[in-house]
PDB file of C-alpha atoms in Angstrom:
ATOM      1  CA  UNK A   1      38.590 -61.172  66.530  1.00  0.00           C
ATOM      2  CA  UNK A   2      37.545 -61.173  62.731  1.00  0.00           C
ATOM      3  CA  UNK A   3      41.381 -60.292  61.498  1.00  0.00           C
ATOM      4  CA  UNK A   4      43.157 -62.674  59.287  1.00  0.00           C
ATOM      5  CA  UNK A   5      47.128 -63.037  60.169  1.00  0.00           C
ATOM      6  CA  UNK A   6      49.386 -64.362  57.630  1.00  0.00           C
ATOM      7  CA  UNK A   7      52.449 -63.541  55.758  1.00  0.00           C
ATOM      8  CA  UNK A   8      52.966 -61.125  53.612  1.00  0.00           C
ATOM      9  CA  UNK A   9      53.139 -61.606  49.645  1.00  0.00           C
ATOM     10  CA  UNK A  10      55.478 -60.324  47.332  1.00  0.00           C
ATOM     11  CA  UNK A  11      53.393 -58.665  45.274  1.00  0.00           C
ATOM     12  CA  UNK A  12      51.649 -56.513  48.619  1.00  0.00           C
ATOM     13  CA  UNK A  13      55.221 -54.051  48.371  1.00  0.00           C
ATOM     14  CA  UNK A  14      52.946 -51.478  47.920  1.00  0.00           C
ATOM     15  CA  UNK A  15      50.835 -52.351  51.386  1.00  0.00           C
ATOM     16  CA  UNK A  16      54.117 -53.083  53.223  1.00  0.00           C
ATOM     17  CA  UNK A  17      55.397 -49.601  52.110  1.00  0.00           C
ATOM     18  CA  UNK A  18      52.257 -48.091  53.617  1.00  0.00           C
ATOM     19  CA  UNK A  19      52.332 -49.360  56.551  1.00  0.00           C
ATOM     20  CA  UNK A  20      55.548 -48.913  57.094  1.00  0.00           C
ATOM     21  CA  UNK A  21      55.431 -45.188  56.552  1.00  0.00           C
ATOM     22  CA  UNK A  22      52.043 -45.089  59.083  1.00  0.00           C
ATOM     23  CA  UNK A  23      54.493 -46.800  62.004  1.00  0.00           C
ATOM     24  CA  UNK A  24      57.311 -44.348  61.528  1.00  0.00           C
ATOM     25  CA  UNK A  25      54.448 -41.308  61.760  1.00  0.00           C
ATOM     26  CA  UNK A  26      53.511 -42.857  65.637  1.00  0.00           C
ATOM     27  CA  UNK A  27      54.382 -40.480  68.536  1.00  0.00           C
ATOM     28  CA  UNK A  28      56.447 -43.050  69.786  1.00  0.00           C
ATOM     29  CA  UNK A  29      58.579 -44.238  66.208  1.00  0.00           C
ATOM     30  CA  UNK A  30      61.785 -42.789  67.442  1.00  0.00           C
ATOM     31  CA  UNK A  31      62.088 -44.725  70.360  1.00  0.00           C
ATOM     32  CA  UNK A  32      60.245 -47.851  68.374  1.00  0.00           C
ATOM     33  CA  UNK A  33      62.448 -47.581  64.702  1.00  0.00           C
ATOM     34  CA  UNK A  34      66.172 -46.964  63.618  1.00  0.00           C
ATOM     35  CA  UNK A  35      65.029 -45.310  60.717  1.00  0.00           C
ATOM     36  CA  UNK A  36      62.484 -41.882  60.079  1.00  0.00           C
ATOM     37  CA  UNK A  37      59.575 -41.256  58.122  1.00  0.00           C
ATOM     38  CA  UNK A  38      61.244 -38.988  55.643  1.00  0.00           C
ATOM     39  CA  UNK A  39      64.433 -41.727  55.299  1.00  0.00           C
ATOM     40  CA  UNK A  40      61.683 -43.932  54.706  1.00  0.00           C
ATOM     41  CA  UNK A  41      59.641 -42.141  51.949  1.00  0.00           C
ATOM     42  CA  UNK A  42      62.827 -41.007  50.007  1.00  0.00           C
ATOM     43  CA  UNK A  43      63.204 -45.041  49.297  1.00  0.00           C
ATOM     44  CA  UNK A  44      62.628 -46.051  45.302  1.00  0.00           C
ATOM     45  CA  UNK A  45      59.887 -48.431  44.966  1.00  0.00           C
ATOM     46  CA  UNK A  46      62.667 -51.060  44.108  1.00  0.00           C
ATOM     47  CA  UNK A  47      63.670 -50.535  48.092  1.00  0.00           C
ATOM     48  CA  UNK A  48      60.448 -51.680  48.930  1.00  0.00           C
ATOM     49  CA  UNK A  49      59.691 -54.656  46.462  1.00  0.00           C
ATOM     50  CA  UNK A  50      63.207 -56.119  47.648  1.00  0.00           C
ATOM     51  CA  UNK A  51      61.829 -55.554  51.691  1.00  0.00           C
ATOM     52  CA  UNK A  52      58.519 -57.349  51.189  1.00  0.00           C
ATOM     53  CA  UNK A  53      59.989 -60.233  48.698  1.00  0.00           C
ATOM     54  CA  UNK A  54      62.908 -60.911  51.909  1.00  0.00           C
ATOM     55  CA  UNK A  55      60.309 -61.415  54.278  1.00  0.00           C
ATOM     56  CA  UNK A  56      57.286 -62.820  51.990  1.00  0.00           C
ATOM     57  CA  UNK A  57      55.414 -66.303  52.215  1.00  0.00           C
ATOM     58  CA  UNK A  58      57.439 -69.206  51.757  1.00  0.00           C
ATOM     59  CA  UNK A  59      60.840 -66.965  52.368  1.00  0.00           C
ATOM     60  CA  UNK A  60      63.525 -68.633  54.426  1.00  0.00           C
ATOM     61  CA  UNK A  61      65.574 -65.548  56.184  1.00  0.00           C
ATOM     62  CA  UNK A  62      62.950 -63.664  57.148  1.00  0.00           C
ATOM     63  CA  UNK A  63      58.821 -63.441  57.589  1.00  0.00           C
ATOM     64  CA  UNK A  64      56.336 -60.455  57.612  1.00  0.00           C
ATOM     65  CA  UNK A  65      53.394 -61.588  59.569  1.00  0.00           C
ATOM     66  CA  UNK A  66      50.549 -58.602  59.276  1.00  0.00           C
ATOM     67  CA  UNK A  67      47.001 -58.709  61.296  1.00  0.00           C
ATOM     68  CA  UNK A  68      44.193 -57.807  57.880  1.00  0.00           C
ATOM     69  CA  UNK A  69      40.781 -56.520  58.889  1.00  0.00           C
ATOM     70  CA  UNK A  70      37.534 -57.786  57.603  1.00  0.00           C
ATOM     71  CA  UNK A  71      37.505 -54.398  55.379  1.00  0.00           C
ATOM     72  CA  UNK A  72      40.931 -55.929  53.903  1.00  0.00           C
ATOM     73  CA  UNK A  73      43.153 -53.069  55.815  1.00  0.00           C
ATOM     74  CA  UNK A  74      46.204 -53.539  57.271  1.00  0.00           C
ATOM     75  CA  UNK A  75      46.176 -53.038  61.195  1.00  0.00           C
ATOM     76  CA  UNK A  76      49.560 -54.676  62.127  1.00  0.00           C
ATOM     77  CA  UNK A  77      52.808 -56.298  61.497  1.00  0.00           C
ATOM     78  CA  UNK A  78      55.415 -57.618  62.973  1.00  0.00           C
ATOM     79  CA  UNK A  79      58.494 -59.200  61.246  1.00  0.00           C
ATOM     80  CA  UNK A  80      61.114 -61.894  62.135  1.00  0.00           C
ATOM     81  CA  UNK A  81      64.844 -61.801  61.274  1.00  0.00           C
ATOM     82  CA  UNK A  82      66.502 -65.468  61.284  1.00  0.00           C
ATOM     83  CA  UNK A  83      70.343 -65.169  62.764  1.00  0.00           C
ATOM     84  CA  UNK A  84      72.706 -67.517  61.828  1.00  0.00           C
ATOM     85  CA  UNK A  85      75.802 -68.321  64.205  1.00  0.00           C
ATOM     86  CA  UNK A  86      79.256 -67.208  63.460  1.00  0.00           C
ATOM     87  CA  UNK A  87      77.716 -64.406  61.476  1.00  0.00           C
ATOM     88  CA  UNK A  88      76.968 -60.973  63.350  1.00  0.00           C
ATOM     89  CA  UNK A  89      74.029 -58.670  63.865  1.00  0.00           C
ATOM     90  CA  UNK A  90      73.381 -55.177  62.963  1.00  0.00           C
ATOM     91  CA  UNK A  91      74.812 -53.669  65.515  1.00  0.00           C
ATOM     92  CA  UNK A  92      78.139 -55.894  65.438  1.00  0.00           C
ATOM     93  CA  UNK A  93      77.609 -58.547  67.901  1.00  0.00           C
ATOM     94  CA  UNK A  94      78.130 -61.872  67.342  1.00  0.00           C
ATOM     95  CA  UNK A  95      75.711 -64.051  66.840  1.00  0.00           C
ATOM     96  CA  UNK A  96      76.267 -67.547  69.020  1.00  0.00           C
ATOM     97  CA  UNK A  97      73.054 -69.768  67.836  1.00  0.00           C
ATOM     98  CA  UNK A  98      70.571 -69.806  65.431  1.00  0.00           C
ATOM     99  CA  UNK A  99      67.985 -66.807  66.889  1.00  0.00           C
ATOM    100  CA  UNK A 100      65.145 -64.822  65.158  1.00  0.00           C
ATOM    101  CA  UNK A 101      65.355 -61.046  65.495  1.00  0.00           C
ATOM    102  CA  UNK A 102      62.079 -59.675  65.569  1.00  0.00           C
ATOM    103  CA  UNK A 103      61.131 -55.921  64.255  1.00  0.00           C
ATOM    104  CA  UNK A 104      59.067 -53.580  63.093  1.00  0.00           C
ATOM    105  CA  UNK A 105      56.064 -54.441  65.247  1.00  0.00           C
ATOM    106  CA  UNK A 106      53.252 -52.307  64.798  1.00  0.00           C
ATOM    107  CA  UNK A 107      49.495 -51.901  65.689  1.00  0.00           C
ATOM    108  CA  UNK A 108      47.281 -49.060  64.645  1.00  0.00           C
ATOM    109  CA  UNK A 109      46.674 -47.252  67.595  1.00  0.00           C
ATOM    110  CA  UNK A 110      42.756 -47.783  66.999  1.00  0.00           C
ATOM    111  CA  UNK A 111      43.851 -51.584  67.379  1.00  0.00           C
ATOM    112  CA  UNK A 112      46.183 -51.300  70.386  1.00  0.00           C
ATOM    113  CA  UNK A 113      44.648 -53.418  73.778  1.00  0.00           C
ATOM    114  CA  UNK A 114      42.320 -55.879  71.771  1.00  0.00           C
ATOM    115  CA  UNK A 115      44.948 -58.900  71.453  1.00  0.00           C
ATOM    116  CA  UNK A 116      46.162 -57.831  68.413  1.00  0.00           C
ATOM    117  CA  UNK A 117      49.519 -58.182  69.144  1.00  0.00           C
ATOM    118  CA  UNK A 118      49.391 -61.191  70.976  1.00  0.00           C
ATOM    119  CA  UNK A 119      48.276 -63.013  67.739  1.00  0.00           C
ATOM    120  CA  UNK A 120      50.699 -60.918  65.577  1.00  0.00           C
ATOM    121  CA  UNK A 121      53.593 -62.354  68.193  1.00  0.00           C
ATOM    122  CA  UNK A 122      51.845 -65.613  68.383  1.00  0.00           C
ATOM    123  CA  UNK A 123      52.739 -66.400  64.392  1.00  0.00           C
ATOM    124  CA  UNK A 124      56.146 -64.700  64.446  1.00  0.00           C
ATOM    125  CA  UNK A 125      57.462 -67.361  67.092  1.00  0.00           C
ATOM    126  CA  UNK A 126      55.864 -70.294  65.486  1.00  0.00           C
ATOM    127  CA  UNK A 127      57.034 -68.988  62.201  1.00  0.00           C
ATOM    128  CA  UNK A 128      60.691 -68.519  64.160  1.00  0.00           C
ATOM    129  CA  UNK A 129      60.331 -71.894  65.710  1.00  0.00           C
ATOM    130  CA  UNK A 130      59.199 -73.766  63.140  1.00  0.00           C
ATOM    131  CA  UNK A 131      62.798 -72.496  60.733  1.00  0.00           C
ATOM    132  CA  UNK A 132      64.883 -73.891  63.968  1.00  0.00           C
ATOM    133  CA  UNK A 133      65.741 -70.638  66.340  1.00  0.00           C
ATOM    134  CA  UNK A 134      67.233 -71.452  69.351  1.00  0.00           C
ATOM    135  CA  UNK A 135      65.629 -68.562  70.971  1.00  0.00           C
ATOM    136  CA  UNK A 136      64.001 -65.423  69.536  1.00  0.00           C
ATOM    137  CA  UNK A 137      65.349 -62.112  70.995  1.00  0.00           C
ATOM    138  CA  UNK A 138      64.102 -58.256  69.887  1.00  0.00           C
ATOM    139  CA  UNK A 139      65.659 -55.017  70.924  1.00  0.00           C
ATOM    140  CA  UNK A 140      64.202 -52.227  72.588  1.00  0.00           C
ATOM    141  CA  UNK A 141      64.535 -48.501  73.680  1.00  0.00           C
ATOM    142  CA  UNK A 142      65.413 -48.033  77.062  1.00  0.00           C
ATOM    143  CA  UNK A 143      62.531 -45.397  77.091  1.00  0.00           C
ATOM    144  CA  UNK A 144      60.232 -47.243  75.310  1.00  0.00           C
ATOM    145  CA  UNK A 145      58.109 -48.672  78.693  1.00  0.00           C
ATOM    146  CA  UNK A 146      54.950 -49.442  76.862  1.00  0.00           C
ATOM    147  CA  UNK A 147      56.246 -51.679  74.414  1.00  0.00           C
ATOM    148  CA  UNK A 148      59.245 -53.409  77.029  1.00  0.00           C
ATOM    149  CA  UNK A 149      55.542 -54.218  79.365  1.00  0.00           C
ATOM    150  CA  UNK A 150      54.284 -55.715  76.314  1.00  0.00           C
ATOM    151  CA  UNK A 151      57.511 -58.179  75.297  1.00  0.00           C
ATOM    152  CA  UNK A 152      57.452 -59.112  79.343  1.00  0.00           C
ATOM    153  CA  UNK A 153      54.051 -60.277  79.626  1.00  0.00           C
ATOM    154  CA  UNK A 154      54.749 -62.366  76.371  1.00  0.00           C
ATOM    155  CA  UNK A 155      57.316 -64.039  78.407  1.00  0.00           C
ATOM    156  CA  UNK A 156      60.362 -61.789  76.837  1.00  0.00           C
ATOM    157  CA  UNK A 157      63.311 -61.239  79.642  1.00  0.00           C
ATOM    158  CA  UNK A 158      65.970 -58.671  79.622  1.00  0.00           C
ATOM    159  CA  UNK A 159      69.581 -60.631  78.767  1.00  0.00           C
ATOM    160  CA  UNK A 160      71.327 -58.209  79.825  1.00  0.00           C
ATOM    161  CA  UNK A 161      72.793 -56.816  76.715  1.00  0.00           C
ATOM    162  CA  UNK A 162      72.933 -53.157  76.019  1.00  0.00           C
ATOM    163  CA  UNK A 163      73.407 -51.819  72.515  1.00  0.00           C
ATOM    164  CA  UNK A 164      74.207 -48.020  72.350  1.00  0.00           C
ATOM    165  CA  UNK A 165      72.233 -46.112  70.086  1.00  0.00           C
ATOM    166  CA  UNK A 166      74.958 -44.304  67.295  1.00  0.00           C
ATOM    167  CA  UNK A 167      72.191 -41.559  66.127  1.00  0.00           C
ATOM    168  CA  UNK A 168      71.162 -40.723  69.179  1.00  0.00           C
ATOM    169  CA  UNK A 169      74.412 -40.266  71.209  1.00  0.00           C
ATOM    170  CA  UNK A 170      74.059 -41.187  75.194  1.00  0.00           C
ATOM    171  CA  UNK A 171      70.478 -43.309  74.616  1.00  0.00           C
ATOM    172  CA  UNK A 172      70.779 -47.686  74.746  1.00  0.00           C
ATOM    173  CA  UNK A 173      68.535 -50.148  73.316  1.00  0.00           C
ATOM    174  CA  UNK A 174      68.122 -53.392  75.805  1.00  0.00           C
ATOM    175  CA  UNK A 175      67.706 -56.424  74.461  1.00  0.00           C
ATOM    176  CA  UNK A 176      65.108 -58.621  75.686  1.00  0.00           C
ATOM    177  CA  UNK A 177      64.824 -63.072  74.965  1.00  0.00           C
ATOM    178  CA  UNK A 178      62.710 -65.765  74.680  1.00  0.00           C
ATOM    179  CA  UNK A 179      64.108 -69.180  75.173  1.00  0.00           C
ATOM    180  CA  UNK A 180      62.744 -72.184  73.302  1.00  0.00           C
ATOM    181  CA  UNK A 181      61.130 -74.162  75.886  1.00  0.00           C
TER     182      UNK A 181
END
């Protein structure tokens, strides 16, 4: 594998936004994303400077890790959210220990099977790790089988916790952990 992962810079907004829009135009985004492709596009470029600068290189809340081909092209991403305790998450629960979040994983589907993800998951846990999580936990659609396989065989574990999905009336996201051995 000839891809180079690392975070993402500041100045790449432009990239990020890209990217972002190509992931919410996959067959399976609204199981995979909480937001649309037309939400997304209607967002000023401001938006999307403020996005990539939260998650950028040397950032302490957050890190964008994306998989660059030889050609320079951006084939993946995957992004970690640290969690403080005593604050809550996005969906209202309280958070008990210091946890990254991780979300907005994508692949192109050209890249999809050839490890890709492995190494994109591989540098958001050390990245997690390395800022003190606790554990790193990620939340997905009930329906979205493909994608719960994947966060199993990278050791991921239901907890139990069901979130209820507000647009989408009568659907649940599961959240799945890793522990910090």
């Amino acid at each position: 594998m000839n891809y180079v992962i690392r975070s993402v810079r500041a100045d790449e907004w432009a990239a990020a936004k890209a990217l972002r829009l190509e992931a919410l135009q996959d067959p399976v985004a609204p199981l995979a994303y909480l937001e649309t492709y037309e939400e997304a596009l209607g967002r000023p470029d401001s938006f999307w400077q403020e996005r990539t600068a939260s998650g950028a290189e040397g950032a302490d809340g957050a890190q964008t890790v994306i998989a660059e081909a030889p050609d320079g092209q951006w084939v993946g991403t995957a992004t970690v959210l640290m969690e403080e305790p005593g604050t809550t998450d996005w969906a209202g629960f309280p958070v008990e220990r210091k946890q990254g979040h991780v979300v907005g994983v994508f692949v192109r589907p050209e890249e999809r099977g050839s490890g890709l993800t492995d190494v994109l998951f591989d540098a958001a846990l050390e990245w997690a790790w390395a800022h003190g999580a606790e554990r790193v936990r990620l939340i997905v659609h009930e329906d979205n089988g493909r994608a719960q396989r994947f966060y199993r065989k990278a050791g991921f574990v239901p907890s139990g916790v069901v979130v209820p999905l507000a647009k989408a009336p009568g659907e649940s996201e599961l959240e799945f952990v890793l522990e910090r051995s």
